[in-house]
């Protein structure tokens, strides 16, 4: 299971714009590199990133081989209600990692 | 003929002055973080943006994982790293009586792994060794480098200095020519830092991964078109030792982010 670092403010005022930061450990191997043995290193990348806020999709990104290793994605959303932000990263093999964070809206 | 002789004599007289690199005055020493872009510095200082923190988290897991024939984890002997490992990285490389020479933090971790855990040592630059080193070094963040010039370490520090000041490679450069004499100027558009190793292991954006000081030194050596020393070679440890002693008093920043 790859590691991910997520930063979501613990509390926010209703209607406030909040910054979300995510960082996931992933090699993001392009498939264009040659290894020490001379054989190409197979492509291995994360292709999709989705964030849902209490079940509603608030952010989505498509990732391509030009994205550096350990993709760092930050974005903004509006704090509407207390609840859960769920982050999911899906790689090219279809494996998905989901991580969640709680936010309290006053 | 007399004139040629006079010029030759003048050159000989001038040579020792020109060859001797001047040390950076003690109060003008600065962290290499001050020579990177503001964006890179911001990434380093934000634990949710610093990719080196991923290695620190991996290291924390390894710290608590049992390994080897003794079936012990690092934590079983050393306890909580936040307490037991605080300040340890400020004192490395340290003299190891077992070997009669200084060893760096990576080698110390491997020594403990083979003698105490009775497990196979990690390979240099392996993900696990870097992760454990990053986790241990992270416990000293903000603490000043406390390396002392003890009688045992002194000859090795002097050897390290000699390597630092020796011209080598096809470009006939010494480390000191850039990092003592020309820091703050640009080389291929990049600011030349003072080579203060306060943030190792570092996350280097060019590498897209975490790497050790030895890897960085080997990088510099191949840039000078000199044959890099092998990982674990005494010369590399002596260079590490000299650089850490030269940076004494500056705070540890591990894991630092570098371009």
XYZ file of C-alpha atoms in Angstrom:
365
model
C 0.000 0.000 0.000
C 1.643 3.282 -1.035
C 1.900 6.047 1.502
C -0.046 9.267 1.163
C 0.167 12.555 3.036
C -3.025 14.583 3.203
C -3.577 17.998 4.632
C -7.173 19.134 5.246
C -7.936 21.895 7.785
C -9.552 20.311 10.861
C -12.161 23.051 11.103
C -13.548 25.670 8.714
C -16.336 28.233 8.609
C -19.344 27.468 6.405
C -18.753 28.851 2.913
C -15.019 29.292 3.472
C -12.602 28.310 0.725
C -10.192 25.692 2.038
C -6.937 24.416 0.564
C -6.454 20.655 0.332
C -2.981 19.198 -0.185
C -2.210 15.612 -1.154
C 1.039 13.791 -1.753
C 1.274 10.109 -2.644
C 4.347 7.879 -2.923
C 4.490 6.528 -6.464
C 7.344 5.968 -8.936
C 5.393 7.380 -11.936
C 7.653 5.404 -14.240
C 7.238 6.796 -17.757
C 8.034 3.647 -19.711
C 10.570 5.575 -21.750
C 13.590 4.878 -19.557
C 16.145 2.111 -20.023
C 17.314 0.172 -16.944
C 20.870 -0.844 -16.057
C 20.465 -4.153 -17.918
C 19.510 -2.354 -21.129
C 15.874 -3.441 -20.975
C 13.171 -0.750 -20.911
C 11.654 -0.070 -17.479
C 7.918 -0.788 -17.861
C 5.462 2.084 -17.623
C 3.814 2.317 -14.202
C 1.782 5.407 -13.477
C -1.231 6.635 -11.550
C -3.863 7.643 -14.086
C -6.742 9.048 -12.046
C -7.202 11.069 -8.913
C -10.639 11.840 -7.492
C -11.747 13.679 -4.372
C -15.283 13.380 -3.041
C -16.788 15.487 -0.286
C -19.586 13.668 1.540
C -20.015 11.502 -1.565
C -20.087 14.379 -4.032
C -17.195 14.671 -6.476
C -15.419 18.007 -5.999
C -12.143 17.449 -7.837
C -10.784 15.084 -10.487
C -7.455 14.932 -12.273
C -6.026 12.768 -15.034
C -2.328 12.020 -14.732
C 0.093 11.301 -17.573
C 3.711 10.053 -17.780
C 5.114 13.600 -17.664
C 3.994 13.975 -14.021
C 6.973 13.585 -11.659
C 7.307 10.791 -9.101
C 5.331 11.180 -5.853
C 2.532 13.339 -7.353
C 1.654 16.379 -5.259
C -1.844 17.668 -5.980
C -3.364 20.660 -4.238
C -6.714 22.261 -4.894
C -9.399 24.361 -3.256
C -12.966 23.539 -2.306
C -15.753 25.281 -0.421
C -16.507 24.049 3.073
C -20.222 23.267 2.949
C -20.896 20.803 5.768
C -19.047 18.703 8.337
C -18.095 15.332 6.977
C -15.585 13.255 5.113
C -13.311 14.003 2.216
C -12.313 10.817 0.391
C -9.295 10.751 -1.893
C -8.681 7.974 -4.365
C -5.761 7.314 -6.679
C -6.104 4.671 -9.412
C -3.073 3.300 -11.237
C -2.912 1.941 -14.793
C -3.461 -1.607 -13.500
C -6.756 -0.583 -11.932
C -5.543 -0.738 -8.319
C -7.091 2.001 -6.222
C -5.952 3.468 -2.942
C -8.490 5.383 -0.893
C -7.721 7.613 2.045
C -10.097 9.823 4.005
C -9.925 12.955 6.129
C -12.528 14.604 8.347
C -13.489 18.261 8.289
C -15.639 20.064 10.860
C -17.664 22.989 9.510
C -19.009 25.518 12.003
C 67.219 33.822 -19.356
C 67.479 35.847 -16.187
C 64.046 37.252 -16.907
C 62.483 33.782 -17.327
C 64.094 32.747 -14.075
C 62.626 35.759 -12.323
C 59.120 34.978 -13.603
C 59.503 31.356 -12.562
C 60.635 32.423 -9.094
C 57.661 34.770 -8.832
C 55.265 31.965 -9.819
C 56.764 29.595 -7.284
C 56.465 32.243 -4.601
C 52.842 32.980 -5.558
C 51.760 29.359 -5.976
C 51.146 28.385 -2.319
C 48.960 31.463 -1.827
C 46.905 30.782 -4.954
C 46.470 27.067 -4.254
C 45.262 27.473 -0.684
C 41.487 27.848 -0.614
C 40.315 30.225 2.075
C 37.855 28.740 4.562
C 34.444 30.359 4.728
C 34.445 32.665 7.771
C 32.585 30.941 10.609
C 29.805 33.532 10.840
C 29.214 33.573 7.073
C 28.283 29.900 6.841
C 24.747 29.356 5.585
C 22.509 26.378 5.011
C 22.246 25.176 1.416
C 18.499 25.840 1.775
C 19.302 29.520 1.270
C 20.683 28.785 -2.191
C 17.567 27.065 -3.559
C 14.437 28.725 -4.989
C 11.702 29.979 -2.672
C 9.359 27.295 -4.070
C 11.776 24.484 -3.215
C 12.302 25.950 0.252
C 8.544 26.161 0.804
C 8.203 22.518 -0.252
C 10.908 21.527 2.244
C 9.340 23.431 5.120
C 5.818 22.043 4.656
C 5.616 18.486 5.981
C 2.604 17.719 3.782
C 4.451 18.860 0.640
C 7.946 17.549 1.421
C 8.246 14.182 -0.380
C 11.115 13.268 1.970
C 8.450 12.842 4.665
C 7.219 9.739 2.812
C 10.627 8.169 3.538
C 10.400 9.299 7.173
C 7.027 7.514 7.495
C 8.471 4.364 5.890
C 11.373 4.604 8.345
C 8.972 4.806 11.288
C 7.345 1.549 10.166
C 10.758 -0.131 9.808
C 11.814 1.141 13.239
C 8.975 -0.873 14.750
C 9.340 -3.965 12.538
C 11.034 -7.045 13.975
C 13.890 -8.373 11.860
C 16.743 -10.876 11.821
C 17.583 -13.947 13.895
C 17.180 -12.025 17.148
C 13.608 -11.155 16.075
C 13.926 -7.673 17.521
C 12.903 -4.309 16.151
C 14.957 -1.142 16.564
C 12.312 -0.005 19.052
C 12.769 -3.132 21.216
C 16.232 -1.875 22.243
C 16.147 1.864 21.562
C 12.522 2.548 22.508
C 10.744 5.562 21.128
C 12.938 7.120 18.428
C 11.522 10.549 19.277
C 13.384 10.287 22.590
C 16.236 7.846 21.979
C 17.315 9.120 18.566
C 16.991 12.824 19.345
C 20.289 14.521 18.506
C 21.995 11.347 17.265
C 22.333 12.581 13.672
C 24.133 15.724 14.894
C 27.101 13.554 15.963
C 27.668 11.478 12.805
C 29.979 10.350 11.198
C 31.295 9.049 14.535
C 34.368 7.019 15.453
C 33.651 3.280 15.597
C 36.144 1.385 17.760
C 35.147 -1.892 16.011
C 36.582 -0.623 12.734
C 39.156 1.893 13.980
C 37.630 4.492 11.689
C 34.628 6.805 11.503
C 31.323 5.477 10.153
C 28.329 7.459 8.939
C 24.725 7.142 10.072
C 23.843 4.628 7.336
C 26.783 2.413 8.339
C 25.819 2.702 12.020
C 22.281 1.543 11.228
C 23.680 -1.400 9.264
C 26.145 -2.199 12.051
C 23.333 -2.354 14.583
C 21.298 -4.386 12.122
C 23.995 -7.023 11.663
C 25.311 -7.209 15.252
C 22.139 -6.637 17.300
C 19.298 -7.746 15.043
C 21.473 -10.404 13.358
C 19.901 -9.512 10.033
C 21.457 -9.000 6.617
C 22.610 -5.385 6.282
C 20.741 -3.168 3.823
C 22.450 -2.299 0.535
C 23.751 1.264 0.163
C 21.055 3.551 -1.312
C 18.365 0.911 -0.782
C 14.934 2.309 -0.029
C 14.879 0.735 3.443
C 18.279 2.065 4.516
C 17.411 5.571 3.315
C 14.030 5.418 5.044
C 15.515 4.394 8.411
C 18.271 7.003 8.077
C 15.720 9.686 7.206
C 13.612 8.699 10.225
C 16.595 8.830 12.597
C 17.917 12.094 11.110
C 14.437 13.638 11.306
C 14.525 13.266 15.115
C 17.374 15.833 15.183
C 15.602 18.418 13.042
C 16.432 21.923 14.237
C 19.286 20.785 16.465
C 22.791 22.148 15.758
C 25.430 19.832 14.299
C 27.513 18.851 17.328
C 30.516 17.152 15.758
C 33.642 17.584 17.877
C 37.213 17.473 16.636
C 38.279 14.731 19.038
C 41.791 13.255 19.010
C 40.450 10.111 17.335
C 38.540 11.971 14.643
C 41.142 14.656 13.946
C 43.286 12.692 11.434
C 40.161 11.668 9.510
C 38.842 15.246 9.433
C 42.228 16.343 8.103
C 42.121 13.630 5.424
C 38.625 14.806 4.478
C 39.834 18.372 4.196
C 42.757 17.238 2.021
C 40.339 15.471 -0.370
C 38.072 18.547 -0.382
C 40.966 20.809 -1.332
C 42.681 18.442 -3.775
C 42.245 19.082 -7.488
C 41.032 15.956 -9.249
C 39.376 14.643 -12.384
C 39.623 15.674 -16.001
C 38.453 19.191 -15.181
C 41.224 19.465 -12.564
C 38.872 20.978 -9.993
C 38.722 20.705 -6.221
C 35.536 20.828 -4.153
C 36.922 23.917 -2.416
C 37.259 25.892 -5.645
C 33.495 25.974 -5.997
C 32.220 25.659 -2.439
C 34.819 27.699 -0.495
C 35.968 30.207 -3.110
C 32.949 30.780 -5.346
C 29.801 30.071 -3.350
C 26.957 32.461 -4.074
C 28.001 32.806 -7.719
C 26.297 30.869 -10.480
C 27.330 27.678 -12.239
C 25.224 26.907 -15.330
C 22.546 29.239 -13.997
C 22.397 27.646 -10.536
C 23.641 29.260 -7.355
C 26.693 27.488 -5.949
C 25.924 26.555 -2.329
C 28.495 26.265 0.443
C 28.107 22.465 0.608
C 26.811 22.378 4.178
C 25.323 18.870 4.540
C 22.568 19.787 6.992
C 19.642 18.034 5.335
C 20.693 14.471 4.508
C 19.219 12.198 3.401
C 17.698 14.683 0.935
C 14.828 14.476 -1.498
C 16.392 15.672 -4.732
C 13.910 16.761 -7.383
C 16.322 15.725 -10.123
C 16.477 12.198 -8.684
C 12.738 12.103 -7.908
C 13.665 10.173 -4.786
C 15.549 10.317 -1.515
C 19.333 9.897 -1.591
C 22.298 9.932 0.762
C 25.187 12.349 1.139
C 27.470 9.692 -0.366
C 25.294 9.579 -3.486
C 25.422 13.369 -3.707
C 29.209 13.412 -3.308
C 29.605 10.763 -6.008
C 27.383 12.948 -8.201
C 29.682 15.936 -7.686
C 32.757 13.800 -8.393
C 31.394 12.560 -11.708
C 30.485 16.185 -12.525
C 34.171 17.016 -12.011
C 34.924 14.038 -14.275
C 36.784 12.320 -11.479
C 36.363 8.621 -10.686
C 33.782 8.546 -7.852
C 34.746 6.637 -4.700
C 32.707 3.492 -4.078
C 29.812 3.603 -1.623
C 31.196 3.007 1.866
C 34.770 3.916 0.869
C 36.761 5.523 3.686
C 37.452 8.570 1.481
C 33.714 9.257 1.130
C 33.161 8.928 4.891
C 36.115 11.259 5.515
C 34.581 13.789 3.126
C 31.234 13.463 4.938
C 33.030 13.897 8.257
C 34.926 16.985 7.129
C 31.763 18.545 5.678
C 29.728 17.881 8.836
C 32.525 19.277 11.021
C 32.748 22.304 8.701
C 28.978 22.813 9.187
C 29.112 22.419 12.987
C 26.553 24.585 14.741
C 24.167 24.799 11.759
C 20.774 23.193 12.392
C 19.839 19.786 10.933
C 17.058 20.090 8.336
C 16.552 16.461 7.292
C 14.854 15.533 5.053
C 15.773 18.586 2.966
C 14.487 19.209 -0.562
C 17.038 20.138 -3.211
C 16.629 20.898 -6.923
